[in-house]
Amino acid sequence: MFKKIVLLPGDGIGPEIMDAAEQIVNCIALEYGHQITCETQAIGGSAIDETGRPLPDETVKACEEADAILLGAVGGSKWESLPPSDRPEQGLLGLRKALGLFANVRPVKGFPPLLHASPLKEEVIKGSDILIVRELTSGLYFGEPRERREEGNAAIDTLYYNREEIERIVDYAFKSAQSRKKHLTSVDKANVLETSRLWREIVDEKSAEYPDVTVEHVLVDAAAMQLITQPNRFDVVVTENLFGDILSDEASVLTGSIGMLPSASLTQSGVGLYEPVHGSAPDIAGTGVANPLGMILSVALMFRHSFGLEEEARAIEQAVHNCLEEGYYTSDLHIQGGKCVQTDEMTRHVIEKLTSKSVSECILNTYA
Ligand code: IPM
Ligand code: MN
């Protein structure tokens, strides 16, 4: 199989974890006989430093031509004083819109050796396996008008959704539920918001097309509560952009290891952008201690969702599991009786579990 990937390391620990991702991509390519080329482009704060803009045209063009995109992280205090429209985050938002990455998929599933670090009691979090499907290219993030009014003393953002935008994310969520436990929770605020009432109507209409999936509607405030009290009751959760942003951060800490969680942002055609859920962690950037596993598991999602290579995806996930089972962890985590390792050592252990080839072959291939 021949594929072209664009790497967007971004800011903070982004370049360090992207280095790990590239080694894993090359390791899988060698092991399974795929030809995968990687091209690095700028985004976020580092793109501002290089070109004056968080999303250079060249980056958009390369991403448009790619089969998949891997992103490290964007943002940092260095760029905080810039006006909102020039900040690193605009690079990511602009790319989501430019590519039509409407479906953000965040699997929230804990790793048994790490569950002791969950803020929840182990018996409450145990067995939880949630897939959050967040609408990513509309809603409050993009609605117009969005501006200051009354000489700067008032401000307006717009929560807009149309039928097509809701239908495609709801379809995606139903299909995901069909391949899992066949339960869909649609989260809204239909007791207050008109967009939520439209959302709810469409979910009910669509449910006729997916008779094997049970559907429930939960108000967002109640959903926030139930994620803490009964995380086990959820399978697939579908919701609009801002609710999804908030709920997915809430859900991600429940596993006790936010550094482990991957995410996928998908277009209708299957091209996707894959990134860890965690941010750029500027406080530890350059120290070599960042946890590469969220990024490495994002590579697994890329093989699964964009390339349809399930075996390769599972191999990566299994390798990560095995590393944890053997007690290897990075400084953001802790495993009793285990060994704390740095970014490059953790990556090496994952590679050793993926291939009989030497680690240096994978690294050599990376820099060839
Ligand atoms: C996320 C992030 C972004 C968002 C920021 C960086 C713009 O929090 O991917 O969840 O709010 O969507
Ligand atoms: Mn967020």
mmCIF file of C-alpha atoms and ligand atoms in Angstrom:
data_model
loop_
_atom_site.group_PDB
_atom_site.id
_atom_site.type_symbol
_atom_site.label_atom_id
_atom_site.label_comp_id
_atom_site.label_asym_id
_atom_site.label_seq_id
_atom_site.Cartn_x
_atom_site.Cartn_y
_atom_site.Cartn_z
ATOM 1 C CA MET A 1 0.000 0.000 0.000
ATOM 2 C CA PHE A 2 1.319 3.475 -0.864
ATOM 3 C CA LYS A 3 0.367 6.401 1.392
ATOM 4 C CA LYS A 4 1.422 9.996 1.914
ATOM 5 C CA ILE A 5 1.310 11.458 5.413
ATOM 6 C CA VAL A 6 1.798 15.049 6.513
ATOM 7 C CA LEU A 7 3.380 15.525 9.947
ATOM 8 C CA LEU A 8 2.489 18.685 11.868
ATOM 9 C CA PRO A 9 4.665 18.608 15.012
ATOM 10 C CA GLY A 10 3.511 22.044 16.215
ATOM 11 C CA ASP A 11 4.578 23.414 19.588
ATOM 12 C CA GLY A 12 5.894 22.400 23.027
ATOM 13 C CA ILE A 13 6.320 18.632 23.272
ATOM 14 C CA GLY A 14 4.770 18.271 19.782
ATOM 15 C CA PRO A 15 8.096 17.721 17.942
ATOM 16 C CA GLU A 16 9.285 15.149 20.509
ATOM 17 C CA ILE A 17 6.181 12.985 20.325
ATOM 18 C CA MET A 18 6.038 13.373 16.531
ATOM 19 C CA ASP A 19 9.512 11.921 16.366
ATOM 20 C CA ALA A 20 8.121 8.865 18.180
ATOM 21 C CA ALA A 21 5.122 8.710 15.816
ATOM 22 C CA GLU A 22 7.377 8.779 12.759
ATOM 23 C CA GLN A 23 9.424 5.884 14.075
ATOM 24 C CA ILE A 24 6.274 3.839 14.646
ATOM 25 C CA VAL A 25 4.952 4.629 11.144
ATOM 26 C CA ASN A 26 8.243 3.495 9.639
ATOM 27 C CA CYS A 27 8.358 0.407 11.785
ATOM 28 C CA ILE A 28 4.875 -0.651 10.614
ATOM 29 C CA ALA A 29 5.773 0.158 6.999
ATOM 30 C CA LEU A 30 8.871 -2.049 7.194
ATOM 31 C CA GLU A 31 7.109 -4.855 9.030
ATOM 32 C CA TYR A 32 3.998 -5.030 6.841
ATOM 33 C CA GLY A 33 5.534 -3.996 3.513
ATOM 34 C CA HIS A 34 3.809 -0.632 3.006
ATOM 35 C CA GLN A 35 5.335 2.393 1.346
ATOM 36 C CA ILE A 36 4.589 5.437 3.460
ATOM 37 C CA THR A 37 6.162 8.832 2.885
ATOM 38 C CA CYS A 38 6.166 11.514 5.566
ATOM 39 C CA GLU A 39 6.422 15.246 4.918
ATOM 40 C CA THR A 40 6.733 17.759 7.778
ATOM 41 C CA GLN A 41 4.885 21.096 7.704
ATOM 42 C CA ALA A 42 4.481 24.008 10.114
ATOM 43 C CA ILE A 43 1.411 24.840 12.209
ATOM 44 C CA GLY A 44 0.590 26.833 15.352
ATOM 45 C CA GLY A 45 3.098 28.914 17.283
ATOM 46 C CA SER A 46 6.133 27.529 15.492
ATOM 47 C CA ALA A 47 4.485 28.479 12.167
ATOM 48 C CA ILE A 48 3.899 31.994 13.528
ATOM 49 C CA ASP A 49 7.594 32.216 14.406
ATOM 50 C CA GLU A 50 8.632 30.928 10.965
ATOM 51 C CA THR A 51 6.109 32.608 8.666
ATOM 52 C CA GLY A 52 4.075 35.066 10.739
ATOM 53 C CA ARG A 53 0.909 32.950 10.417
ATOM 54 C CA PRO A 54 -0.438 29.968 12.381
ATOM 55 C CA LEU A 55 -1.602 28.140 9.229
ATOM 56 C CA PRO A 56 0.608 28.809 6.196
ATOM 57 C CA ASP A 57 -0.985 28.143 2.767
ATOM 58 C CA GLU A 58 1.724 25.594 2.070
ATOM 59 C CA THR A 59 0.590 23.570 5.085
ATOM 60 C CA VAL A 60 -3.047 23.560 3.933
ATOM 61 C CA LYS A 61 -2.004 22.539 0.429
ATOM 62 C CA ALA A 62 0.169 19.665 1.663
ATOM 63 C CA CYS A 63 -2.645 18.463 3.963
ATOM 64 C CA GLU A 64 -5.162 18.601 1.106
ATOM 65 C CA GLU A 65 -2.936 16.308 -0.924
ATOM 66 C CA ALA A 66 -2.201 13.877 1.912
ATOM 67 C CA ASP A 67 -3.887 10.562 2.753
ATOM 68 C CA ALA A 68 -3.660 11.361 6.468
ATOM 69 C CA ILE A 69 -2.270 13.968 8.839
ATOM 70 C CA LEU A 70 -0.576 13.532 12.198
ATOM 71 C CA LEU A 71 -0.592 16.498 14.579
ATOM 72 C CA GLY A 72 1.446 16.905 17.779
ATOM 73 C CA ALA A 73 -0.005 19.873 19.668
ATOM 74 C CA VAL A 74 -0.356 23.644 19.277
ATOM 75 C CA GLY A 75 -0.181 26.575 21.669
ATOM 76 C CA GLY A 76 1.893 27.971 24.512
ATOM 77 C CA SER A 77 2.233 31.038 26.719
ATOM 78 C CA LYS A 78 4.762 32.556 24.307
ATOM 79 C CA TRP A 79 1.941 33.487 21.914
ATOM 80 C CA GLU A 80 -0.747 34.345 24.477
ATOM 81 C CA SER A 81 -0.517 38.111 24.014
ATOM 82 C CA LEU A 82 -1.380 37.892 20.299
ATOM 83 C CA PRO A 83 -4.934 38.859 19.280
ATOM 84 C CA PRO A 84 -7.246 35.780 19.276
ATOM 85 C CA SER A 85 -7.414 35.623 15.491
ATOM 86 C CA ASP A 86 -3.599 35.284 15.201
ATOM 87 C CA ARG A 87 -3.018 32.697 17.926
ATOM 88 C CA PRO A 88 -1.613 29.171 17.399
ATOM 89 C CA GLU A 89 -5.060 27.604 18.032
ATOM 90 C CA GLN A 90 -6.322 29.322 14.867
ATOM 91 C CA GLY A 91 -3.998 27.061 12.907
ATOM 92 C CA LEU A 92 -5.882 24.015 14.115
ATOM 93 C CA LEU A 93 -9.349 25.545 13.802
ATOM 94 C CA GLY A 94 -8.538 26.802 10.287
ATOM 95 C CA LEU A 95 -7.294 23.387 9.221
ATOM 96 C CA ARG A 96 -10.426 21.642 10.556
ATOM 97 C CA LYS A 97 -12.571 23.985 8.512
ATOM 98 C CA ALA A 98 -10.392 23.969 5.372
ATOM 99 C CA LEU A 99 -10.346 20.165 5.207
ATOM 100 C CA GLY A 100 -13.924 19.583 6.396
ATOM 101 C CA LEU A 101 -12.848 17.510 9.419
ATOM 102 C CA PHE A 102 -16.371 17.371 10.814
ATOM 103 C CA ALA A 103 -16.223 14.250 12.976
ATOM 104 C CA ASN A 104 -13.992 14.266 16.026
ATOM 105 C CA VAL A 105 -13.709 10.849 17.595
ATOM 106 C CA ARG A 106 -12.274 10.459 21.082
ATOM 107 C CA PRO A 107 -12.179 6.950 22.517
ATOM 108 C CA VAL A 108 -12.058 6.992 26.325
ATOM 109 C CA LYS A 109 -10.936 3.623 27.568
ATOM 110 C CA GLY A 110 -8.626 3.071 30.493
ATOM 111 C CA PHE A 111 -5.593 0.836 30.677
ATOM 112 C CA PRO A 112 -5.881 -1.590 33.615
ATOM 113 C CA PRO A 113 -2.351 -0.926 35.010
ATOM 114 C CA LEU A 114 -3.172 2.810 35.199
ATOM 115 C CA LEU A 115 -6.727 2.779 36.507
ATOM 116 C CA HIS A 116 -5.544 3.270 40.103
ATOM 117 C CA ALA A 117 -4.714 6.885 39.127
ATOM 118 C CA SER A 118 -8.307 7.653 38.132
ATOM 119 C CA PRO A 119 -10.017 10.311 40.260
ATOM 120 C CA LEU A 120 -12.922 7.833 40.436
ATOM 121 C CA LYS A 121 -13.080 4.727 42.603
ATOM 122 C CA GLU A 122 -11.727 1.768 40.674
ATOM 123 C CA GLU A 123 -15.063 -0.087 40.819
ATOM 124 C CA VAL A 124 -16.822 2.940 39.246
ATOM 125 C CA ILE A 125 -14.415 3.442 36.331
ATOM 126 C CA LYS A 126 -13.638 -0.253 35.682
ATOM 127 C CA GLY A 127 -15.012 -1.521 32.385
ATOM 128 C CA SER A 128 -15.815 1.948 31.038
ATOM 129 C CA ASP A 129 -15.422 2.202 27.292
ATOM 130 C CA ILE A 130 -16.821 5.399 25.809
ATOM 131 C CA LEU A 131 -16.548 6.794 22.299
ATOM 132 C CA ILE A 132 -17.169 10.538 22.190
ATOM 133 C CA VAL A 133 -18.196 11.764 18.739
ATOM 134 C CA ARG A 134 -17.947 15.552 18.638
ATOM 135 C CA GLU A 135 -19.137 17.754 15.756
ATOM 136 C CA LEU A 136 -16.047 19.773 14.818
ATOM 137 C CA THR A 137 -16.675 22.293 12.051
ATOM 138 C CA SER A 138 -19.778 24.220 13.090
ATOM 139 C CA GLY A 139 -21.639 25.457 16.175
ATOM 140 C CA LEU A 140 -20.356 28.254 18.394
ATOM 141 C CA TYR A 141 -16.797 27.806 17.169
ATOM 142 C CA PHE A 142 -17.631 28.993 13.658
ATOM 143 C CA GLY A 143 -21.083 30.680 13.644
ATOM 144 C CA GLU A 144 -21.350 34.263 12.364
ATOM 145 C CA PRO A 145 -21.618 36.977 13.541
ATOM 146 C CA ARG A 146 -18.858 36.759 16.118
ATOM 147 C CA GLU A 147 -17.647 40.180 17.175
ATOM 148 C CA ARG A 148 -17.404 42.934 19.749
ATOM 149 C CA ARG A 149 -20.242 45.422 19.847
ATOM 150 C CA GLU A 150 -21.176 48.595 21.761
ATOM 151 C CA GLU A 151 -17.656 49.991 21.555
ATOM 152 C CA GLY A 152 -16.142 46.782 22.829
ATOM 153 C CA ASN A 153 -18.424 46.470 25.843
ATOM 154 C CA ALA A 154 -20.597 43.703 24.461
ATOM 155 C CA ALA A 155 -19.762 40.605 22.442
ATOM 156 C CA ILE A 156 -21.645 38.108 20.339
ATOM 157 C CA ASP A 157 -20.961 34.526 19.235
ATOM 158 C CA THR A 158 -23.455 32.559 17.183
ATOM 159 C CA LEU A 159 -24.622 29.001 17.727
ATOM 160 C CA TYR A 160 -25.682 27.863 14.252
ATOM 161 C CA TYR A 161 -26.351 24.375 12.925
ATOM 162 C CA ASN A 162 -28.082 23.292 9.752
ATOM 163 C CA ARG A 163 -29.710 19.956 8.956
ATOM 164 C CA GLU A 164 -26.880 18.672 6.795
ATOM 165 C CA GLU A 165 -24.252 19.374 9.455
ATOM 166 C CA ILE A 166 -26.257 17.536 12.093
ATOM 167 C CA GLU A 167 -27.234 14.629 9.848
ATOM 168 C CA ARG A 168 -23.694 13.733 8.854
ATOM 169 C CA ILE A 169 -22.334 13.655 12.424
ATOM 170 C CA VAL A 170 -25.381 11.769 13.709
ATOM 171 C CA ASP A 171 -25.011 9.222 10.884
ATOM 172 C CA TYR A 172 -21.365 8.785 11.779
ATOM 173 C CA ALA A 173 -22.280 8.231 15.442
ATOM 174 C CA PHE A 174 -25.012 5.677 14.641
ATOM 175 C CA LYS A 175 -22.590 3.744 12.423
ATOM 176 C CA SER A 176 -19.968 3.782 15.182
ATOM 177 C CA ALA A 177 -22.555 2.486 17.663
ATOM 178 C CA GLN A 178 -23.429 -0.347 15.253
ATOM 179 C CA SER A 179 -19.836 -1.560 15.409
ATOM 180 C CA ARG A 180 -19.766 -1.357 19.228
ATOM 181 C CA LYS A 181 -22.381 -1.985 21.948
ATOM 182 C CA LYS A 182 -25.199 -0.476 19.866
ATOM 183 C CA HIS A 183 -26.141 2.245 22.304
ATOM 184 C CA LEU A 184 -26.129 5.941 21.374
ATOM 185 C CA THR A 185 -26.425 8.831 23.820
ATOM 186 C CA SER A 186 -27.178 12.155 22.142
ATOM 187 C CA VAL A 187 -26.242 15.061 24.385
ATOM 188 C CA ASP A 188 -27.942 18.443 23.978
ATOM 189 C CA LYS A 189 -29.593 21.318 25.832
ATOM 190 C CA ALA A 190 -33.022 20.956 24.236
ATOM 191 C CA ASN A 191 -34.786 22.457 27.251
ATOM 192 C CA VAL A 192 -33.209 25.812 26.339
ATOM 193 C CA LEU A 193 -31.569 25.907 22.897
ATOM 194 C CA GLU A 194 -33.307 25.883 19.509
ATOM 195 C CA THR A 195 -30.276 24.274 17.826
ATOM 196 C CA SER A 196 -30.590 21.440 20.358
ATOM 197 C CA ARG A 197 -34.263 20.953 19.509
ATOM 198 C CA LEU A 198 -33.372 20.617 15.828
ATOM 199 C CA TRP A 199 -30.525 18.263 16.802
ATOM 200 C CA ARG A 200 -32.917 16.070 18.828
ATOM 201 C CA GLU A 201 -35.487 15.947 16.002
ATOM 202 C CA ILE A 202 -32.838 14.775 13.553
ATOM 203 C CA VAL A 203 -31.497 12.109 15.921
ATOM 204 C CA ASP A 204 -35.041 10.741 16.309
ATOM 205 C CA GLU A 205 -35.611 10.752 12.539
ATOM 206 C CA LYS A 206 -32.290 9.026 11.902
ATOM 207 C CA SER A 207 -32.898 6.362 14.520
ATOM 208 C CA ALA A 208 -35.429 4.739 12.152
ATOM 209 C CA GLU A 209 -32.514 3.941 9.811
ATOM 210 C CA TYR A 210 -30.594 2.204 12.603
ATOM 211 C CA PRO A 211 -33.174 -0.020 14.347
ATOM 212 C CA ASP A 212 -30.439 -2.118 15.983
ATOM 213 C CA VAL A 213 -29.133 0.894 17.953
ATOM 214 C CA THR A 214 -30.890 2.071 21.127
ATOM 215 C CA VAL A 215 -30.967 5.848 21.500
ATOM 216 C CA GLU A 216 -31.347 8.137 24.466
ATOM 217 C CA HIS A 217 -31.237 11.916 24.811
ATOM 218 C CA VAL A 218 -29.430 13.359 27.818
ATOM 219 C CA LEU A 219 -29.162 17.050 28.683
ATOM 220 C CA VAL A 220 -25.561 18.237 28.774
ATOM 221 C CA ASP A 221 -25.576 19.180 32.468
ATOM 222 C CA ALA A 222 -26.889 15.728 33.403
ATOM 223 C CA ALA A 223 -24.390 14.087 31.036
ATOM 224 C CA ALA A 224 -21.521 15.907 32.769
ATOM 225 C CA MET A 225 -22.739 14.485 36.065
ATOM 226 C CA GLN A 226 -23.336 10.944 34.820
ATOM 227 C CA LEU A 227 -19.850 10.748 33.293
ATOM 228 C CA ILE A 228 -18.552 10.953 36.853
ATOM 229 C CA THR A 229 -21.188 8.881 38.637
ATOM 230 C CA GLN A 230 -21.822 6.135 36.061
ATOM 231 C CA PRO A 231 -19.244 6.223 33.235
ATOM 232 C CA ASN A 232 -20.113 2.601 32.557
ATOM 233 C CA ARG A 233 -23.559 3.448 31.224
ATOM 234 C CA PHE A 234 -22.209 5.120 28.058
ATOM 235 C CA ASP A 235 -21.221 3.559 24.757
ATOM 236 C CA VAL A 236 -21.205 6.162 21.940
ATOM 237 C CA VAL A 237 -21.887 9.791 22.877
ATOM 238 C CA VAL A 238 -22.686 12.263 20.088
ATOM 239 C CA THR A 239 -22.812 15.996 20.656
ATOM 240 C CA GLU A 240 -22.217 19.455 19.209
ATOM 241 C CA ASN A 241 -18.851 21.192 19.064
ATOM 242 C CA LEU A 242 -18.599 23.085 22.374
ATOM 243 C CA PHE A 243 -20.365 20.466 24.511
ATOM 244 C CA GLY A 244 -18.061 17.868 22.972
ATOM 245 C CA ASP A 245 -14.985 19.944 23.740
ATOM 246 C CA ILE A 246 -15.939 20.184 27.407
ATOM 247 C CA LEU A 247 -17.256 16.651 27.917
ATOM 248 C CA SER A 248 -14.295 15.027 26.181
ATOM 249 C CA ASP A 249 -11.838 16.794 28.490
ATOM 250 C CA GLU A 250 -13.917 15.719 31.470
ATOM 251 C CA ALA A 251 -14.084 12.121 30.246
ATOM 252 C CA SER A 252 -10.397 11.976 29.362
ATOM 253 C CA VAL A 253 -9.181 12.426 32.939
ATOM 254 C CA LEU A 254 -11.401 9.612 34.198
ATOM 255 C CA THR A 255 -8.993 6.987 32.901
ATOM 256 C CA GLY A 256 -6.239 8.382 35.110
ATOM 257 C CA SER A 257 -3.937 8.991 32.186
ATOM 258 C CA ILE A 258 -4.861 11.770 29.782
ATOM 259 C CA GLY A 259 -1.402 11.396 28.230
ATOM 260 C CA MET A 260 -2.544 8.062 26.792
ATOM 261 C CA LEU A 261 -5.590 9.128 24.831
ATOM 262 C CA PRO A 262 -5.665 9.465 21.034
ATOM 263 C CA SER A 263 -8.181 11.228 18.814
ATOM 264 C CA ALA A 264 -9.229 11.272 15.181
ATOM 265 C CA SER A 265 -10.832 14.087 13.185
ATOM 266 C CA LEU A 266 -12.381 12.773 10.000
ATOM 267 C CA THR A 267 -13.755 14.055 6.718
ATOM 268 C CA GLN A 268 -16.550 12.466 4.749
ATOM 269 C CA SER A 269 -14.014 10.851 2.406
ATOM 270 C CA GLY A 270 -12.077 9.230 5.251
ATOM 271 C CA VAL A 271 -9.027 11.527 5.170
ATOM 272 C CA GLY A 272 -8.249 12.191 8.786
ATOM 273 C CA LEU A 273 -6.160 14.197 11.188
ATOM 274 C CA TYR A 274 -4.883 12.267 14.196
ATOM 275 C CA GLU A 275 -3.605 13.800 17.405
ATOM 276 C CA PRO A 276 -3.274 13.011 21.091
ATOM 277 C CA VAL A 277 -5.935 14.546 23.344
ATOM 278 C CA HIS A 278 -3.324 16.239 25.561
ATOM 279 C CA GLY A 279 -1.860 19.665 24.813
ATOM 280 C CA SER A 280 1.606 21.048 24.096
ATOM 281 C CA ALA A 281 2.834 20.866 27.742
ATOM 282 C CA PRO A 282 5.365 23.717 27.373
ATOM 283 C CA ASP A 283 6.574 23.140 30.961
ATOM 284 C CA ILE A 284 8.247 19.839 30.011
ATOM 285 C CA ALA A 285 9.082 20.618 26.363
ATOM 286 C CA GLY A 286 12.674 19.740 25.476
ATOM 287 C CA THR A 287 13.294 17.682 28.616
ATOM 288 C CA GLY A 288 12.739 14.305 26.923
ATOM 289 C CA VAL A 289 10.145 13.085 29.428
ATOM 290 C CA ALA A 290 6.919 13.554 27.415
ATOM 291 C CA ASN A 291 4.622 10.545 27.149
ATOM 292 C CA PRO A 292 4.602 9.481 23.469
ATOM 293 C CA LEU A 293 1.805 6.910 23.892
ATOM 294 C CA GLY A 294 -1.191 9.201 23.155
ATOM 295 C CA MET A 295 0.539 10.127 19.890
ATOM 296 C CA ILE A 296 1.478 6.513 19.131
ATOM 297 C CA LEU A 297 -2.115 5.386 19.723
ATOM 298 C CA SER A 298 -3.210 8.178 17.346
ATOM 299 C CA VAL A 299 -1.010 6.512 14.711
ATOM 300 C CA ALA A 300 -2.989 3.308 15.364
ATOM 301 C CA LEU A 301 -6.245 5.195 14.743
ATOM 302 C CA MET A 302 -4.782 6.487 11.469
ATOM 303 C CA PHE A 303 -4.043 2.970 10.243
ATOM 304 C CA ARG A 304 -7.576 1.915 11.214
ATOM 305 C CA HIS A 305 -9.720 4.833 10.041
ATOM 306 C CA SER A 306 -7.828 6.316 7.085
ATOM 307 C CA PHE A 307 -6.050 3.255 5.701
ATOM 308 C CA GLY A 308 -8.458 0.465 6.718
ATOM 309 C CA LEU A 309 -5.520 -1.519 8.134
ATOM 310 C CA GLU A 310 -7.038 -3.072 11.242
ATOM 311 C CA GLU A 311 -4.264 -5.581 11.858
ATOM 312 C CA GLU A 312 -1.604 -2.859 11.897
ATOM 313 C CA ALA A 313 -3.761 -0.717 14.210
ATOM 314 C CA ARG A 314 -4.288 -3.586 16.644
ATOM 315 C CA ALA A 315 -0.586 -4.442 16.613
ATOM 316 C CA ILE A 316 0.276 -0.923 17.771
ATOM 317 C CA GLU A 317 -2.422 -0.946 20.463
ATOM 318 C CA GLN A 318 -1.287 -4.355 21.684
ATOM 319 C CA ALA A 319 2.343 -3.218 21.798
ATOM 320 C CA VAL A 320 1.374 -0.223 23.954
ATOM 321 C CA HIS A 321 -0.658 -2.478 26.245
ATOM 322 C CA ASN A 322 2.248 -4.868 26.598
ATOM 323 C CA CYS A 323 4.655 -2.055 27.519
ATOM 324 C CA LEU A 324 2.321 -0.970 30.323
ATOM 325 C CA GLU A 325 1.780 -4.550 31.460
ATOM 326 C CA GLU A 326 5.556 -4.887 31.742
ATOM 327 C CA GLY A 327 5.548 -1.822 33.986
ATOM 328 C CA TYR A 328 7.054 0.848 31.724
ATOM 329 C CA TYR A 329 5.591 4.293 32.297
ATOM 330 C CA THR A 330 6.503 7.954 31.718
ATOM 331 C CA SER A 331 6.699 10.658 34.386
ATOM 332 C CA ASP A 332 3.049 11.723 33.938
ATOM 333 C CA LEU A 333 1.979 8.239 35.100
ATOM 334 C CA HIS A 334 2.875 5.742 37.767
ATOM 335 C CA ILE A 335 2.832 1.970 37.878
ATOM 336 C CA GLN A 336 3.605 0.307 41.200
ATOM 337 C CA GLY A 337 6.835 -1.643 40.929
ATOM 338 C CA GLY A 338 7.339 -0.469 37.322
ATOM 339 C CA LYS A 339 10.060 1.590 35.661
ATOM 340 C CA CYS A 340 9.803 5.268 34.734
ATOM 341 C CA VAL A 341 11.334 5.834 31.298
ATOM 342 C CA GLN A 342 11.858 8.780 28.957
ATOM 343 C CA THR A 343 10.144 9.443 25.613
ATOM 344 C CA ASP A 344 12.758 7.717 23.449
ATOM 345 C CA GLU A 345 13.048 4.665 25.678
ATOM 346 C CA MET A 346 9.273 4.181 25.773
ATOM 347 C CA THR A 347 9.184 4.450 21.966
ATOM 348 C CA ARG A 348 11.978 1.879 21.730
ATOM 349 C CA HIS A 349 10.022 -0.552 23.899
ATOM 350 C CA VAL A 350 6.921 -0.163 21.703
ATOM 351 C CA ILE A 351 9.021 -0.796 18.575
ATOM 352 C CA GLU A 352 10.608 -3.883 20.102
ATOM 353 C CA LYS A 353 7.142 -5.325 20.587
ATOM 354 C CA LEU A 354 6.094 -4.503 17.035
ATOM 355 C CA THR A 355 8.930 -5.929 15.048
ATOM 356 C CA SER A 356 11.799 -8.344 15.029
ATOM 357 C CA LYS A 357 13.794 -5.760 13.074
ATOM 358 C CA SER A 358 16.252 -3.675 15.026
ATOM 359 C CA VAL A 359 15.103 -0.368 16.411
ATOM 360 C CA SER A 360 17.912 1.340 14.518
ATOM 361 C CA GLU A 361 16.456 0.107 11.217
ATOM 362 C CA CYS A 362 13.193 1.913 11.984
ATOM 363 C CA ILE A 363 15.049 5.027 13.019
ATOM 364 C CA LEU A 364 17.347 4.851 10.001
ATOM 365 C CA ASN A 365 14.334 4.530 7.766
ATOM 366 C CA THR A 366 12.855 7.607 9.461
ATOM 367 C CA TYR A 367 15.814 9.760 8.570
ATOM 368 C CA ALA A 368 16.556 8.222 5.155
HETATM 369 C C1 IPM B 1 -9.399 20.576 21.354
HETATM 370 C C2 IPM B 1 -8.794 21.902 21.767
HETATM 371 C C3 IPM B 1 -9.179 22.940 20.706
HETATM 372 C C4 IPM B 1 -10.692 23.076 20.712
HETATM 373 C C5 IPM B 1 -8.466 24.291 20.893
HETATM 374 C C6 IPM B 1 -6.975 24.139 20.929
HETATM 375 C C7 IPM B 1 -8.890 25.280 19.860
HETATM 376 O O1 IPM B 1 -9.213 22.272 23.034
HETATM 377 O O2 IPM B 1 -8.994 20.031 20.311
HETATM 378 O O3 IPM B 1 -10.268 20.071 22.050
HETATM 379 O O4 IPM B 1 -11.251 23.819 21.526
HETATM 380 O O5 IPM B 1 -11.331 22.430 19.880
HETATM 381 MN MN MN B 2 -10.532 20.833 23.977
#
